[in-house]
Tab-separated table of C-alpha atoms in Angstrom:
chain	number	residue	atom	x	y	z
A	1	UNK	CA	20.033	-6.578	-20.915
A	2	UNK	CA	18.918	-4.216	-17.475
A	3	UNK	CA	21.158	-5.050	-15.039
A	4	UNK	CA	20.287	-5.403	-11.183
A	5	UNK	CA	21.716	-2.922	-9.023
A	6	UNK	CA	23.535	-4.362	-6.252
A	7	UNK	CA	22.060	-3.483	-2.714
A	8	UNK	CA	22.751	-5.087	0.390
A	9	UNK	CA	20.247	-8.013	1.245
A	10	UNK	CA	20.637	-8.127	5.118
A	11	UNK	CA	17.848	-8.476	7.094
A	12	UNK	CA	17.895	-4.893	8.580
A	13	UNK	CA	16.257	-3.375	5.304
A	14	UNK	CA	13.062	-5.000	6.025
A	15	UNK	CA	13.135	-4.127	9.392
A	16	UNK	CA	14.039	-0.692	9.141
A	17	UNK	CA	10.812	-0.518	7.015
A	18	UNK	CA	9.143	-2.491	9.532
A	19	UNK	CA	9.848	0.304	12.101
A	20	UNK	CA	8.465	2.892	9.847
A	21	UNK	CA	5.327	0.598	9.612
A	22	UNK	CA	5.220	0.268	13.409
A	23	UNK	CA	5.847	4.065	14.279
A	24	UNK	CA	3.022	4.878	11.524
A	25	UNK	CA	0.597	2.495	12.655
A	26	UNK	CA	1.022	3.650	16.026
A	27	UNK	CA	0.947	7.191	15.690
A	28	UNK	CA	4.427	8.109	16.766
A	29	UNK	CA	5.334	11.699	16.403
A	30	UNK	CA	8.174	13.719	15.619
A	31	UNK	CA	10.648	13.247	18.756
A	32	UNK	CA	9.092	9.906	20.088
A	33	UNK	CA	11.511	8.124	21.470
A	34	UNK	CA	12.425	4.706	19.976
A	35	UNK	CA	13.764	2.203	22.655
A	36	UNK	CA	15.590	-0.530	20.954
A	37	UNK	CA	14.129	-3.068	23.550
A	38	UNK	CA	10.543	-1.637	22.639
A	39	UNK	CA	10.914	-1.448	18.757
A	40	UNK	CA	12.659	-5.221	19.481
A	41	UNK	CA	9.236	-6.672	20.988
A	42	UNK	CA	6.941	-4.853	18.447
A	43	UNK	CA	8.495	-6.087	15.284
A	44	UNK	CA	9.441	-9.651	17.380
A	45	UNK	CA	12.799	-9.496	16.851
A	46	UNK	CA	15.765	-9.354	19.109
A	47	UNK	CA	17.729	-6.147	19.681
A	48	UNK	CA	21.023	-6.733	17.426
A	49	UNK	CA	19.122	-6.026	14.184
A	50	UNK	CA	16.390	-3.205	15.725
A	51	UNK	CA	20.208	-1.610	16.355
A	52	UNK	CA	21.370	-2.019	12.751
A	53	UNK	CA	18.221	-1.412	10.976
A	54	UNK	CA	17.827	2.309	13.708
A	55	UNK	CA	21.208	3.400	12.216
A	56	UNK	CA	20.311	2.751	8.589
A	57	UNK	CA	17.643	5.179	9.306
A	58	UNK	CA	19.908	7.516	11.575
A	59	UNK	CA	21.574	7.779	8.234
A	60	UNK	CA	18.946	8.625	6.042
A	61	UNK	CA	17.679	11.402	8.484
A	62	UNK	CA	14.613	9.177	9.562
A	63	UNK	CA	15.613	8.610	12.860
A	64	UNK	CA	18.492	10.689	14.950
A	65	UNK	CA	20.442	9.569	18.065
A	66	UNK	CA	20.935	11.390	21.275
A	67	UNK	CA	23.561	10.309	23.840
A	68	UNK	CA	21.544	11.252	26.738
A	69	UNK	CA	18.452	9.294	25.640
A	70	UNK	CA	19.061	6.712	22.170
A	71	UNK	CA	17.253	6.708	19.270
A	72	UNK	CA	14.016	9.272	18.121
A	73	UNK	CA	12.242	9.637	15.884
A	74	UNK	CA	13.685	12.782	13.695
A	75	UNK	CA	10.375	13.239	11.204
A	76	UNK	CA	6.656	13.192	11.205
A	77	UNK	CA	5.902	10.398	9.425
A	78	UNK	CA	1.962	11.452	8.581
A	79	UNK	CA	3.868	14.149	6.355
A	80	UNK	CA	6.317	12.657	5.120
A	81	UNK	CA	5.474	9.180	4.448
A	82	UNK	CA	7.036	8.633	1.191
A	83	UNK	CA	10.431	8.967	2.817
A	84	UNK	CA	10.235	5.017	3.241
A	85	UNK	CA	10.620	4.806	-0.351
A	86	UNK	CA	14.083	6.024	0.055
A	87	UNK	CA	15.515	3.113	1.860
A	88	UNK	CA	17.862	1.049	-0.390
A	89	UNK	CA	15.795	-1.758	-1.095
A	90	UNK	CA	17.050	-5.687	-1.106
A	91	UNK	CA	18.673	-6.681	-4.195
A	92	UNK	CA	15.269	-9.299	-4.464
A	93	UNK	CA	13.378	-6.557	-3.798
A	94	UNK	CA	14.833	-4.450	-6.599
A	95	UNK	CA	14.301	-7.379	-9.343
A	96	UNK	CA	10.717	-7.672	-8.249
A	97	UNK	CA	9.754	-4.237	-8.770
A	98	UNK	CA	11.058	-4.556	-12.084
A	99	UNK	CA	9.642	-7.520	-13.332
A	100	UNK	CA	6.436	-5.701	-11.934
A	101	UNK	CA	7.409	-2.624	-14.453
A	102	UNK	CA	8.457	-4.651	-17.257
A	103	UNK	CA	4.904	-7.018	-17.266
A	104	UNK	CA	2.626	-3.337	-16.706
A	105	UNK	CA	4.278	-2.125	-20.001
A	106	UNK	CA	3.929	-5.361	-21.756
A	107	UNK	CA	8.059	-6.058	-22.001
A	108	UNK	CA	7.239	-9.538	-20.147
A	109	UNK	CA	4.959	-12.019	-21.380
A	110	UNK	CA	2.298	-13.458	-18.960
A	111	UNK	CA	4.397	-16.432	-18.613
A	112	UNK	CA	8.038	-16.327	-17.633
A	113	UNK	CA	10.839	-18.683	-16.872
A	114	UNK	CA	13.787	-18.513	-14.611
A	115	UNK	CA	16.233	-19.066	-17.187
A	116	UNK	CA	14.690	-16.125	-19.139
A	117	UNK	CA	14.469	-13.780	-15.987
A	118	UNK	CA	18.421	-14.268	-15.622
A	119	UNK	CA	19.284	-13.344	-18.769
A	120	UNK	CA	17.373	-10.573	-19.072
A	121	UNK	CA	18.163	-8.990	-15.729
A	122	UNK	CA	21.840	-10.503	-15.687
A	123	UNK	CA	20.469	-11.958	-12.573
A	124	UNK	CA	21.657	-14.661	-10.233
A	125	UNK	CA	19.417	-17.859	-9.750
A	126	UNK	CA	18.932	-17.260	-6.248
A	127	UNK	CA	18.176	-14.017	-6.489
A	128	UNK	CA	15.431	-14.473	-9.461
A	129	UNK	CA	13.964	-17.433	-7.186
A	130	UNK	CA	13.705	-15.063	-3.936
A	131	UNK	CA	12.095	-12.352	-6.572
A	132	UNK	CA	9.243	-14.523	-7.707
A	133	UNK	CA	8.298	-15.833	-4.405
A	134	UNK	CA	7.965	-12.490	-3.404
A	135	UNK	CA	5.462	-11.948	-5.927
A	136	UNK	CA	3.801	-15.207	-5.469
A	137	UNK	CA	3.281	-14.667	-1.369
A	138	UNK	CA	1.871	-11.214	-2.730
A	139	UNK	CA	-0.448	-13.121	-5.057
A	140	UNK	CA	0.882	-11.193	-8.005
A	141	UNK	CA	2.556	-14.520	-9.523
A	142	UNK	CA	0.725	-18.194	-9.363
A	143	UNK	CA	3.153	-21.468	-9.847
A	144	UNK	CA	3.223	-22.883	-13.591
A	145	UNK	CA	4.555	-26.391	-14.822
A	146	UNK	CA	8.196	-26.572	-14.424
A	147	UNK	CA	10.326	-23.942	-13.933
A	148	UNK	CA	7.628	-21.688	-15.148
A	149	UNK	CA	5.461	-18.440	-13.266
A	150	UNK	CA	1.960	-16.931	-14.752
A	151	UNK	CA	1.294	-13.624	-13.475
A	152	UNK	CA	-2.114	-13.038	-12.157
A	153	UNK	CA	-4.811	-10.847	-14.526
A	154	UNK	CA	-3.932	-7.019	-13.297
A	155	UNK	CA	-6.467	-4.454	-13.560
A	156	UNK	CA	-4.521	-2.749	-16.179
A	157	UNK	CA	-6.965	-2.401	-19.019
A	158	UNK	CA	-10.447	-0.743	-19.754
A	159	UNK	CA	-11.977	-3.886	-19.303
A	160	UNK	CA	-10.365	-5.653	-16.563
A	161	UNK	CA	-10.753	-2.418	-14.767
A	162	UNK	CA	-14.380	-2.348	-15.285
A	163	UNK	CA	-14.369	-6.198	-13.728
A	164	UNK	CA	-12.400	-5.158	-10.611
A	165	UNK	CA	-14.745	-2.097	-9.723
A	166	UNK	CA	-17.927	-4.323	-10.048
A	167	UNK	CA	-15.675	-6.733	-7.698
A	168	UNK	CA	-14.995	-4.235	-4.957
A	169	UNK	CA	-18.854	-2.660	-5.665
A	170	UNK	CA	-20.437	-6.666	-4.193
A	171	UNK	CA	-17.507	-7.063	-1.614
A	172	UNK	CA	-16.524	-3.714	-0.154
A	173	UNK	CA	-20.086	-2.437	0.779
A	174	UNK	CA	-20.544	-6.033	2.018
A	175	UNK	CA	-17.610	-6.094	3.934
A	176	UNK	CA	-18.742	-2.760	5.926
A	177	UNK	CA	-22.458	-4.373	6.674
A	178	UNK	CA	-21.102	-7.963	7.812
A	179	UNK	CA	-21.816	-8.423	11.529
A	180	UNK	CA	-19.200	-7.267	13.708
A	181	UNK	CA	-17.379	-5.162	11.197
A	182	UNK	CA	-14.507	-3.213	13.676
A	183	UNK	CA	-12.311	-0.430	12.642
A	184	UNK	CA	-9.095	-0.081	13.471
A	185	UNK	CA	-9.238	3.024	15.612
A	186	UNK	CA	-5.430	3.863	15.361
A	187	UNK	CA	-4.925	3.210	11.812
A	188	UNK	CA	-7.789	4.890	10.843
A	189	UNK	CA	-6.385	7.988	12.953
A	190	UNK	CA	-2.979	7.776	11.355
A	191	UNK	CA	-4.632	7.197	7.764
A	192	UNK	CA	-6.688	10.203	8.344
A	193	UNK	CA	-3.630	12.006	9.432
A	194	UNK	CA	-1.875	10.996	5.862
A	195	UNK	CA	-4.934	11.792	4.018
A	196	UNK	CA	-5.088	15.280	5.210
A	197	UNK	CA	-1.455	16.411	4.636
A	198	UNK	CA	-1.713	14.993	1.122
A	199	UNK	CA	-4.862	17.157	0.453
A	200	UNK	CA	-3.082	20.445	1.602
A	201	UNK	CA	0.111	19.840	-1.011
A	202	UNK	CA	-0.417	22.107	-3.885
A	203	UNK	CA	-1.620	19.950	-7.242
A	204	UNK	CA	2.013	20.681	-8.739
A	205	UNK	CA	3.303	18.773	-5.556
A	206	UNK	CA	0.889	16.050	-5.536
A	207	UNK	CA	2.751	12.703	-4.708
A	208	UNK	CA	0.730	9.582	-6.911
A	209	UNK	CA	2.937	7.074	-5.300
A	210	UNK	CA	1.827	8.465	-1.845
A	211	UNK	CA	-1.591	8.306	-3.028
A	212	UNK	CA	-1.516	4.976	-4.365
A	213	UNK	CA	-0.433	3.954	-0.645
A	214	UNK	CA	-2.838	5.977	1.477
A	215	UNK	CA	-5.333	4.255	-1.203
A	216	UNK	CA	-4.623	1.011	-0.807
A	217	UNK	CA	-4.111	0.878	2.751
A	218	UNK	CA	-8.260	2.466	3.381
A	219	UNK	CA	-9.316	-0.232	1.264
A	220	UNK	CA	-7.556	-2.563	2.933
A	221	UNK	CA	-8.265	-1.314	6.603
A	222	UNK	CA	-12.210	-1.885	5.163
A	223	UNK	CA	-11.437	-5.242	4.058
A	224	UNK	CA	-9.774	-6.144	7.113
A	225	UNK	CA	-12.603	-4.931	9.444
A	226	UNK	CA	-14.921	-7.307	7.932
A	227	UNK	CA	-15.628	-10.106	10.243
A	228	UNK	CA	-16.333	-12.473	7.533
A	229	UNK	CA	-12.569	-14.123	6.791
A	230	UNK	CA	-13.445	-15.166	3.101
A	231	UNK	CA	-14.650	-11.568	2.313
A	232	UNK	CA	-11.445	-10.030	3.897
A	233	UNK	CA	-9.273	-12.571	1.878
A	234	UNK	CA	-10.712	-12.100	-1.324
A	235	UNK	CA	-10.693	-8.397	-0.547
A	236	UNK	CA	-7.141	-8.323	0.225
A	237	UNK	CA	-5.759	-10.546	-2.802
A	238	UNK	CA	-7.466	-7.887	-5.492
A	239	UNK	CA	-6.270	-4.679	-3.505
A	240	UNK	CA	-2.824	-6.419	-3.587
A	241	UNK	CA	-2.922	-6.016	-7.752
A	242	UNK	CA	-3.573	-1.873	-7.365
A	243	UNK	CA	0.247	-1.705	-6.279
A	244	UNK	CA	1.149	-2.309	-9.843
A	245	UNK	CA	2.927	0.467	-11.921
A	246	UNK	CA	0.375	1.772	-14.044
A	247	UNK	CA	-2.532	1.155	-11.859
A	248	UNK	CA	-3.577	4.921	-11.362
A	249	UNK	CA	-2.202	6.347	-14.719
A	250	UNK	CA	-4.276	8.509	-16.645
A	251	UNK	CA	-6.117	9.733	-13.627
A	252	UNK	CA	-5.887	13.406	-12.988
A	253	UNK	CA	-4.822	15.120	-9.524
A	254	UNK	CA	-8.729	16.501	-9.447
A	255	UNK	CA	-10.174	13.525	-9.573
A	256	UNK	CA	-7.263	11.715	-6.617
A	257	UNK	CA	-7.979	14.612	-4.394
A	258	UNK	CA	-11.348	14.478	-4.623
A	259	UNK	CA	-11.247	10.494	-3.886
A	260	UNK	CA	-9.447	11.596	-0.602
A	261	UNK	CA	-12.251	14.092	0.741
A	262	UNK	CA	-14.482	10.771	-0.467
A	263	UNK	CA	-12.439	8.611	1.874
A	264	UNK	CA	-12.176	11.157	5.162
A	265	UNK	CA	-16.532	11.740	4.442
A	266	UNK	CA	-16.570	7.822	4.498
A	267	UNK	CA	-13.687	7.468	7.632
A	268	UNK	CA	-15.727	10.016	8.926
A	269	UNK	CA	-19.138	7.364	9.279
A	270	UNK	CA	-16.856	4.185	9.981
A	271	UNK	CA	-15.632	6.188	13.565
A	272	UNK	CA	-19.357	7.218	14.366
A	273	UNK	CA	-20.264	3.266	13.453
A	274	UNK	CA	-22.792	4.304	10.927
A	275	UNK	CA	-22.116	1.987	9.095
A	276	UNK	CA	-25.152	1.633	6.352
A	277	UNK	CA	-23.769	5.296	5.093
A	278	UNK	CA	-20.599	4.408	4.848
A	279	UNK	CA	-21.341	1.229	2.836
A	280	UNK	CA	-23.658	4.025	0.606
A	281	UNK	CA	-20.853	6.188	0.243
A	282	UNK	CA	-17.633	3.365	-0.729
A	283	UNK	CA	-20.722	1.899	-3.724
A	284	UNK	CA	-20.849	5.938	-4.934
A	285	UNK	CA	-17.151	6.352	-4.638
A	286	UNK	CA	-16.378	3.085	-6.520
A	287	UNK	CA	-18.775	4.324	-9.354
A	288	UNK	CA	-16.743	7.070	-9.096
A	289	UNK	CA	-13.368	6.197	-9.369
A	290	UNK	CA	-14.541	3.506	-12.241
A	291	UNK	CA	-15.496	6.627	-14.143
A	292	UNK	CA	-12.237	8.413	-13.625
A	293	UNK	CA	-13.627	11.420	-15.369
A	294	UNK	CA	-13.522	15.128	-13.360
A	295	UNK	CA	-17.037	15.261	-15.117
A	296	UNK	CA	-18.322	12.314	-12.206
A	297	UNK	CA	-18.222	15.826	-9.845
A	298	UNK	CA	-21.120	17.298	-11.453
A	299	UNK	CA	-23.775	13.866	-11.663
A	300	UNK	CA	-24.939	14.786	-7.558
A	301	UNK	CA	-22.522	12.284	-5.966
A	302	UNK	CA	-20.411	14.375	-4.517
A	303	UNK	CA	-23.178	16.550	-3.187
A	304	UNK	CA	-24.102	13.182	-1.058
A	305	UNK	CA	-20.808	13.647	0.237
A	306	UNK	CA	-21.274	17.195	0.936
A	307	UNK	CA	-24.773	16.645	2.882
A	308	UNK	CA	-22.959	14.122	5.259
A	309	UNK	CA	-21.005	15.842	8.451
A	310	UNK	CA	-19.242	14.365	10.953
A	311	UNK	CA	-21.358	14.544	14.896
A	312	UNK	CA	-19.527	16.408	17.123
């Protein structure tokens, strides 16, 4: 039987990592100065937690506090964006990620019970119940009969990988071409930002998890440019299946690194609004990625890539 680790479940976990979110998003550098009343109206909240969850990060070295001025920001979070992964995690939280691990490497059936979940985690009720909502307002879980939970088909084999390219091949491109498509200036500045200081780590210091973030989120800034709700929707429920623990196994640092200079040529088109290459580029890069062999480099896609340069 795994058991759960206890970890506090007070509200200021989620908003510490809502901070992080917020400071990302927004480009906040190393130094910026955090006002509690500020951070308070940005994550909606009123100041008493912003206070609790800015000294759980004072204590991780996140965040530092000055007497003369209050809380700043203490890292550059473009650089050092996996340090969110650090924060002690809900105990929920905790039993979801496992469940997540346990169904990638087939230790869960695709069915599973409450009852069952207890045992094997040594698990309260409560806290198994908070779990698998979790995963079902993620759309990883769907609602069975009774007191039952069927996770959603993963793109974890050959197959079903195959499947979810061709799915992101008809939406993505179309999502880029839809009337009114916007991009979200600052994301895509702070994305780029990430991107970049992921490239320049050395391969032996290559950070998958970071990857598999900076990955997801592109996608998902694509889908949710698309002015077309249904698109973006559909979009956003399949990218929500790549955060599974497996998703990206198997796939050598070559090939990640060179699906991050594919994603800055494509970022590149989105800010200069030409938007007909950069619906050309995401269909190569998909065909790409489906591959997942080095080899892809030498069929001429990448040279499309190569040809394409940002206007000054």
């Amino acid at each position: 039987m795994q058991a759960v680790a206890r970890r506090p479940r007070t509200n200021h976990l989620d908003l510490a990592q809502r901070i992080l979110d917020v400071a990302r998003q927004r480009g906040f550098a190393a130094g910026a100065h955090l006002p509690e009343q500020q951070i308070a109206s940005l994550c909606n909240v009123s100041r008493t937690p912003v206070r609790a969850a800015l000294r759980l990060l004072t204590e991780k070295g996140v965040v530092r506090w000055e007497a003369e001025s209050g809380y700043r920001l203490a890292v550059d979070l473009t650089k050092q964006a996996t340090l969110a992964t650090d924060l002690p995690s809900a105990e929920e939280d905790e039993l979801a990620e496992m469940i997540l691990r346990d169904r990638s490497a087939r230790r869960l059936d695709q069915t599973v019970t409450i009852g069952a979940l207890m045992r094997r985690y040594g698990a309260e009720r409560k806290t198994v119940l908070k779990a698998l909502k979790k995963l079902t307002d993620e759309n990883l879980l769907d609602r069975a009969p009774g007191q039952s939970w069927l996770f959603r088909r993963a793109p974890d084999d050959p197959e079903a990988q195959g499947e979810s390219y061709e799915f992101r091949l008809m939406l993505e491109p179309a999502a880029i071409l839809a009337p009114g498509f916007r991009l979200d200036g600052t994301r895509a500045a702070v994305l780029r930002q990430g991107m970049e200081a992921l490239l320049a780590l050395p391969d032996a210091a290559f950070d998958i998890r970071e990857f598999q973030r900076l990955d997801i989120d592109f996608h998902g800034m694509i889908a949710d440019g698309s002015s077309n709700r249904f698109v973006t929707d559909a979009l956003s429920d399949h990218l929500r299946l790549r955060r599974l623990p497996g998703t990206y196994a198997g796939v050598n640092v070559f090939r990640l690194k060179q699906s991050l200079r594919e994603h800055l040529t494509i970022l590149d088109q989105l800010e200069s609004r030409q938007y007909e290459v950069a619906a050309d580029l995401v269909r190569v890069h998909l065909r790409m990625s489906r591959s997942q062999r080095p080899q892809a480099a030498s069929r001429g896609a990448p040279a499309l890539f190569g040809m394409i340069s940002r206007p000054d």
